[in-house]
XYZ file of C-alpha atoms in Angstrom:
327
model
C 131.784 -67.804 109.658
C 134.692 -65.881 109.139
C 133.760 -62.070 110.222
C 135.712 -59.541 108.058
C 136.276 -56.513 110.591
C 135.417 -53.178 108.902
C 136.562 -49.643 109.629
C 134.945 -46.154 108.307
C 136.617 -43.007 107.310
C 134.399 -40.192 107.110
C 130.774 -40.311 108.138
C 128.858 -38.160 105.425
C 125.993 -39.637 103.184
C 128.377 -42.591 101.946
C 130.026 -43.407 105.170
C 126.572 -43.792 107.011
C 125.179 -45.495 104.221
C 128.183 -48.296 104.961
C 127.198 -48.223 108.402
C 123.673 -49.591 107.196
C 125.236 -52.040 105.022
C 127.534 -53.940 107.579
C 124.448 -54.636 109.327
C 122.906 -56.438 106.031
C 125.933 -58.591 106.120
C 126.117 -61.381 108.432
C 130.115 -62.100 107.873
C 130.864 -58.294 108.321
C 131.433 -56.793 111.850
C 131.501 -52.918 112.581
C 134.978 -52.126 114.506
C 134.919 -48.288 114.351
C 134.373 -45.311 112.665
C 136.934 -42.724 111.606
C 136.373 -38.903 111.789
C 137.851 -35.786 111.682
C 134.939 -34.134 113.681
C 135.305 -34.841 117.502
C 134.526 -38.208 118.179
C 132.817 -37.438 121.544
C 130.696 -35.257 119.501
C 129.422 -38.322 117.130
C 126.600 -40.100 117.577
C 126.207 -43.546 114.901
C 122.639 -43.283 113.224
C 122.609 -47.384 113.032
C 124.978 -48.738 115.088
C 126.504 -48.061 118.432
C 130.508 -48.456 116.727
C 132.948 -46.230 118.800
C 134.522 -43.045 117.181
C 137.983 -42.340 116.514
C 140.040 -39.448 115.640
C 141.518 -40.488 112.137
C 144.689 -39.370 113.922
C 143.950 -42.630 116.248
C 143.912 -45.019 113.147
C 146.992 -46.772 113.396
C 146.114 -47.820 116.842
C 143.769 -50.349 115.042
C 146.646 -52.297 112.889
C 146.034 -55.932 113.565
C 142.211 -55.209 115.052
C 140.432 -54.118 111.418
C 140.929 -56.194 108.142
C 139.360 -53.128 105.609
C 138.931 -49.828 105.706
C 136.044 -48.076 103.353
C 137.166 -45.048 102.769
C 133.942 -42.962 102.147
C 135.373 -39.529 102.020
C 135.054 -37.115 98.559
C 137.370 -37.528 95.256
C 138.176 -34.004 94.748
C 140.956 -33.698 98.229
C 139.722 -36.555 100.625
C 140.498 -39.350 98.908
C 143.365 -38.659 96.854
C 145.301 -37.359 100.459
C 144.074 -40.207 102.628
C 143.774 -43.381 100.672
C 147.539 -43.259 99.652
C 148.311 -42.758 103.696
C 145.683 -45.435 105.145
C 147.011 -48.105 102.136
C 149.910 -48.101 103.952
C 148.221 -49.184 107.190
C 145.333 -51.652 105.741
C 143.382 -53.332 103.176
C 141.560 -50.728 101.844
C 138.343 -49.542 99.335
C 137.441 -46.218 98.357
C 134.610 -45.089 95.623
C 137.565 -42.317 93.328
C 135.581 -40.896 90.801
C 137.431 -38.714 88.668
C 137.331 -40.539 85.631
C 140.233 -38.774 83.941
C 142.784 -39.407 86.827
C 142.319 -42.564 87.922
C 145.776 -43.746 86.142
C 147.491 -41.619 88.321
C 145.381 -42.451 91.602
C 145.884 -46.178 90.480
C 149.830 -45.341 90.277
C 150.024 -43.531 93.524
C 147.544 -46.143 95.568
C 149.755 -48.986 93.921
C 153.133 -47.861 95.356
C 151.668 -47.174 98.758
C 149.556 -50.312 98.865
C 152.469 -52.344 97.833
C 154.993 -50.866 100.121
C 152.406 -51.906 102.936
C 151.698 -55.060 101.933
C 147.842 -54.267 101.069
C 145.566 -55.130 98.995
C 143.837 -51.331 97.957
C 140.785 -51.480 95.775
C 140.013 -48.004 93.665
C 137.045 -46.663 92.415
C 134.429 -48.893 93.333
C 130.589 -47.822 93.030
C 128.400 -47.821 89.972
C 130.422 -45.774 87.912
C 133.530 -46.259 88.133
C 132.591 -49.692 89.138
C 129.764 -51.723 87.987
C 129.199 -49.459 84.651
C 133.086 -50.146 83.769
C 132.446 -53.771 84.082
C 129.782 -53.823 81.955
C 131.516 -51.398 79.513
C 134.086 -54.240 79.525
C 131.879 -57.170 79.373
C 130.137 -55.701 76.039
C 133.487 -54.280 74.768
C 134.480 -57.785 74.515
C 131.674 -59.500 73.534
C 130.513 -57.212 70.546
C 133.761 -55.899 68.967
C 131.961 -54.487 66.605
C 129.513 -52.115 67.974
C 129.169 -48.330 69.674
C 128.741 -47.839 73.702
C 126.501 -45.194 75.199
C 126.472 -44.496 78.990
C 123.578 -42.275 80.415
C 123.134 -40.957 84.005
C 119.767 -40.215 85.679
C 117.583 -39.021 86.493
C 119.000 -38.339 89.194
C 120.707 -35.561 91.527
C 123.969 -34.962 90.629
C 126.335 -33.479 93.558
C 128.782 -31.747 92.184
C 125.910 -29.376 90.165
C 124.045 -28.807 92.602
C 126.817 -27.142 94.456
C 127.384 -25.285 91.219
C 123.949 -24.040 91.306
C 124.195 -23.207 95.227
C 127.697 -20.905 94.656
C 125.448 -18.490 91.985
C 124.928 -15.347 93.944
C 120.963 -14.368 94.853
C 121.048 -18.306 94.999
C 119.741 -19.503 98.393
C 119.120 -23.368 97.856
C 118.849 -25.831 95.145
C 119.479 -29.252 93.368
C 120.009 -30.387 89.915
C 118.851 -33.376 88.259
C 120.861 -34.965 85.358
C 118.108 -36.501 82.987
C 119.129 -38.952 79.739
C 116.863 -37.856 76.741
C 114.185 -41.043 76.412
C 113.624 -40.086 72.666
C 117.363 -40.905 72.097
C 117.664 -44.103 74.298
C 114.822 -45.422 72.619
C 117.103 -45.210 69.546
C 119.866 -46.618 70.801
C 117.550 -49.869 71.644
C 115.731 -50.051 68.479
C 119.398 -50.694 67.380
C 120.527 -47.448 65.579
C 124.368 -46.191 66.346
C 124.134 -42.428 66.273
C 126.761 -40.214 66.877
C 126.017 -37.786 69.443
C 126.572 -34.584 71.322
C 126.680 -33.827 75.113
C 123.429 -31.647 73.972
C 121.885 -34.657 72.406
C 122.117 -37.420 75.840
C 121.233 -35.388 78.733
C 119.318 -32.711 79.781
C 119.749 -30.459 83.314
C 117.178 -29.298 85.223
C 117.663 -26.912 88.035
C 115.374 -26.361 91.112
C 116.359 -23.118 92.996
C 115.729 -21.094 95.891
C 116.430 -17.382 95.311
C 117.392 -14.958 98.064
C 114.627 -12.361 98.742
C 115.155 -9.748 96.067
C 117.335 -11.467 93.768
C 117.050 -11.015 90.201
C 115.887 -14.074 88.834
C 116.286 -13.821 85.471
C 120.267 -12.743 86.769
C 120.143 -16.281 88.337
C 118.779 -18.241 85.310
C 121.083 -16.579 82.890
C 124.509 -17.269 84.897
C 123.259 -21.127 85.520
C 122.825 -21.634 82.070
C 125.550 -20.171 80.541
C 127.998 -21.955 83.400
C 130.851 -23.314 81.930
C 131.900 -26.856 82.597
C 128.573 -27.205 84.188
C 125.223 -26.018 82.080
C 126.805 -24.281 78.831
C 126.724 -27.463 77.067
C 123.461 -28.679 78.107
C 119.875 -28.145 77.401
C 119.333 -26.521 81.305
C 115.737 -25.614 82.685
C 115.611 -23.622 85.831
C 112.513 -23.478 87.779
C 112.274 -21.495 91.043
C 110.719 -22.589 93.968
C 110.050 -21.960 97.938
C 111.729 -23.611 100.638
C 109.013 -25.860 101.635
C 108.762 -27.035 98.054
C 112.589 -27.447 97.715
C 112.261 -29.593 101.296
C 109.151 -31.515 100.778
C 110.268 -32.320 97.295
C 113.539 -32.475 96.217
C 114.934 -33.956 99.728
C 116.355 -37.400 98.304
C 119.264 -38.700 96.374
C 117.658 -40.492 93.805
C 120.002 -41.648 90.591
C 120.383 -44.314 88.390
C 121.756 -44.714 84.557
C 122.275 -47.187 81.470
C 125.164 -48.892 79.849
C 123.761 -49.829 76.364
C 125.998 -51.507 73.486
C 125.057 -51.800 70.211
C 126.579 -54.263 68.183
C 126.523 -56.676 64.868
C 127.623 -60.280 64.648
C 127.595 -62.272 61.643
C 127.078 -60.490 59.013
C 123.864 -58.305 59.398
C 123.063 -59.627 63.504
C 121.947 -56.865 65.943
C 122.675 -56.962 69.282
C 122.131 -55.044 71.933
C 123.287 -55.402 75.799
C 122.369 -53.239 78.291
C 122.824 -52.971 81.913
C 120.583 -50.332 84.176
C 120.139 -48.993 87.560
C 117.185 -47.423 89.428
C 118.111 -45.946 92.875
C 116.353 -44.510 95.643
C 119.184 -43.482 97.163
C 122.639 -43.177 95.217
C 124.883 -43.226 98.620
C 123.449 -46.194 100.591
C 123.712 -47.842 96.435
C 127.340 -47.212 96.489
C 128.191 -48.423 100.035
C 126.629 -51.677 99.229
C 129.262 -51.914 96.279
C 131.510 -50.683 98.858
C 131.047 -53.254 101.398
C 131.252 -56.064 98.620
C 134.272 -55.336 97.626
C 135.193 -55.276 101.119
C 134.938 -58.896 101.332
C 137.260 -59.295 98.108
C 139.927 -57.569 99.437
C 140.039 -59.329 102.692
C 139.981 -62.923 100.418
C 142.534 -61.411 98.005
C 144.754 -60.188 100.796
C 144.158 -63.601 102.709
C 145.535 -65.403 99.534
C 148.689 -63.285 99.615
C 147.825 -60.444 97.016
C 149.146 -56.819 97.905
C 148.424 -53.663 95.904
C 145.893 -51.309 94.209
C 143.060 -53.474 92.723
C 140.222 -52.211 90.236
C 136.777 -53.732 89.706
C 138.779 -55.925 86.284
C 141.185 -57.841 88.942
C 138.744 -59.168 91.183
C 136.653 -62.356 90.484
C 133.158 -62.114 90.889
C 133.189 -64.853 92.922
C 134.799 -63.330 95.667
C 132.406 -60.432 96.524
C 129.580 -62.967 97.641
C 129.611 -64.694 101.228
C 128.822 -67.860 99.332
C 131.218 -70.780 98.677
C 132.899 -71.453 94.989
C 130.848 -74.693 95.611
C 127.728 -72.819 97.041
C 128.038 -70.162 93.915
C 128.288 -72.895 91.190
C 125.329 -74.829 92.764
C 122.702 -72.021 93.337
C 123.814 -69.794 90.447
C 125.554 -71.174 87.731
């Protein structure tokens, strides 16, 4: 078997959930881990891969064939994957919907200069969603796409909530509104507002003798955040806020609905229910992995997106294997 050698950059939630994927991959092989943190400091939580200083990543030209890049889209990524694309094959989970042209540009020129094959904004979405978004897009011209998140805990909230003074601790779950999905599938193309698909519900901690109704009132009316949304905040203890709300659960739908013929309905949808949205992406992560070693192998160089890669290359299985078993 031919073992694809895999590096890590950044060891949060994502890059420990690659960690646990490697080892669920029989063709992929652990070389080391990346940090900024002092490696003597680390200890692996599945593995027993040495540590580097990201400073010490060029040493490894020549002894890893991808590095995941599992650090954050709002200053890790766009910094570092332009710099490492350079130096290796690369995949990275970029986020920000709305700048992805320009990450694409940016990743392109540095990728190409290196002679790497970089693939962007892999995940669920960006990633798997966008690929179904395509897939119905082209299959049901005529039609109208809805995308829904949840439930599930959504990051960059939460840290919203957390920033509000007399605010302690606390998560936020994005939820899609059933009564309106159920719509959707009964084959009815509404238009609708941000008000109308989700709803946010808050779980907070409050400092001792912080005004409360302070706290719900500033969540709410957040802007960017909760303004637009139906938002529910509940408080709650510590103990609740730890026994409870401790996990990363998310998940979402891509539904199209669509007419052929004349009168047809159609309907495609695509949905996923996770236990834990990080160790989720990394899979995706490690995948794609494995494509960019094949495409690089057969000479490709540049940034990649989840459209330029065949499907076919992100399993360990043979063209001939793949048309055999599941074709």
């Amino acid at each position: 078997m031919n073992m694809v050698k895999v590096g890590i950059v950044g060891y949060g939630n994502l890059g420990r959930g690659v960690e646990k994927a490697i080892k669920q991959n029989d063709d992929m092989e652990l070389v080391a881990i990346f940090t900024r943190r002092d490696p003597e400091q680390m200890v692996g939580e599945d593995t027993s891969a040495r540590f580097e200083h990201i400073s010490a990543a060029e040493q490894y030209i020549g002894k890893i064939d991808v590095m995941l890049l599992c650090g954050g889209s709002a200053t890790d990524l766009p910094e570092q994957t332009p710099v490492i694309a350079r130096l290796f094959n690369t995949v990275d989970s970029f986020d920000t919907h709305a700048k992805i042209p320009e990450f694409y540009a940016e990743v392109n020129a540095a990728a190409e200069q290196g002679g790497h094959v970089s693939v962007i904004s892999t995940g669920w979405d960006p990633g798997l969603f966008s690929m179904n978004r395509l897939l119905a897009q082209s299959i049901l011209p005529e039609g109208k796409e809805y995308t829904f998140w949840g439930t599930g805990v959504s990051q960059g909230h939460s840290d919203a909530i957390r920033r509000v003074p007399g605010v302690k601790a606390g998560v936020q779950y994005t939820v899609p509104v059933e009564e309106v999905i159920n719509r959707i599938r009964a084959g009815e193309t509404p238009e609708l507002s941000t008000r109308e698909k989700h709803l946010r519900q808050c779980y907070v901690v409050a400092e001792a003798g912080a005004n409360e109704d302070e706290i719900r009132e500033t969540i709410v009316s957040m802007p960017n955040y909760f303004a637009d949304y139906d938002t529910t905040v509940t408080f709650i203890t510590e103990e609740q806020l730890k026994a409870e709300h401790e996990g990363m659960p998310h998940g979402g739908f891509v539904i199209r609905s669509g007419v052929t013929g004349t009168a047809s309905k159609q309907i495609i949808e695509f949905g996923l229910k996770l236990d834990s949205n990080p160790e989720f992406t990394a899979s995706v992560l490690v995948a794609y992995a494995r494509a960019a070693h094949r495409l690089s192998a057969e000479g490709h160089k540049g940034a990649k997106t989840v459209f330029d890669i065949p499907l076919g290359h992100l399993s360990p299985k043979s063209a001939e294997e793949l048309r055999r078993d599941l074709l």
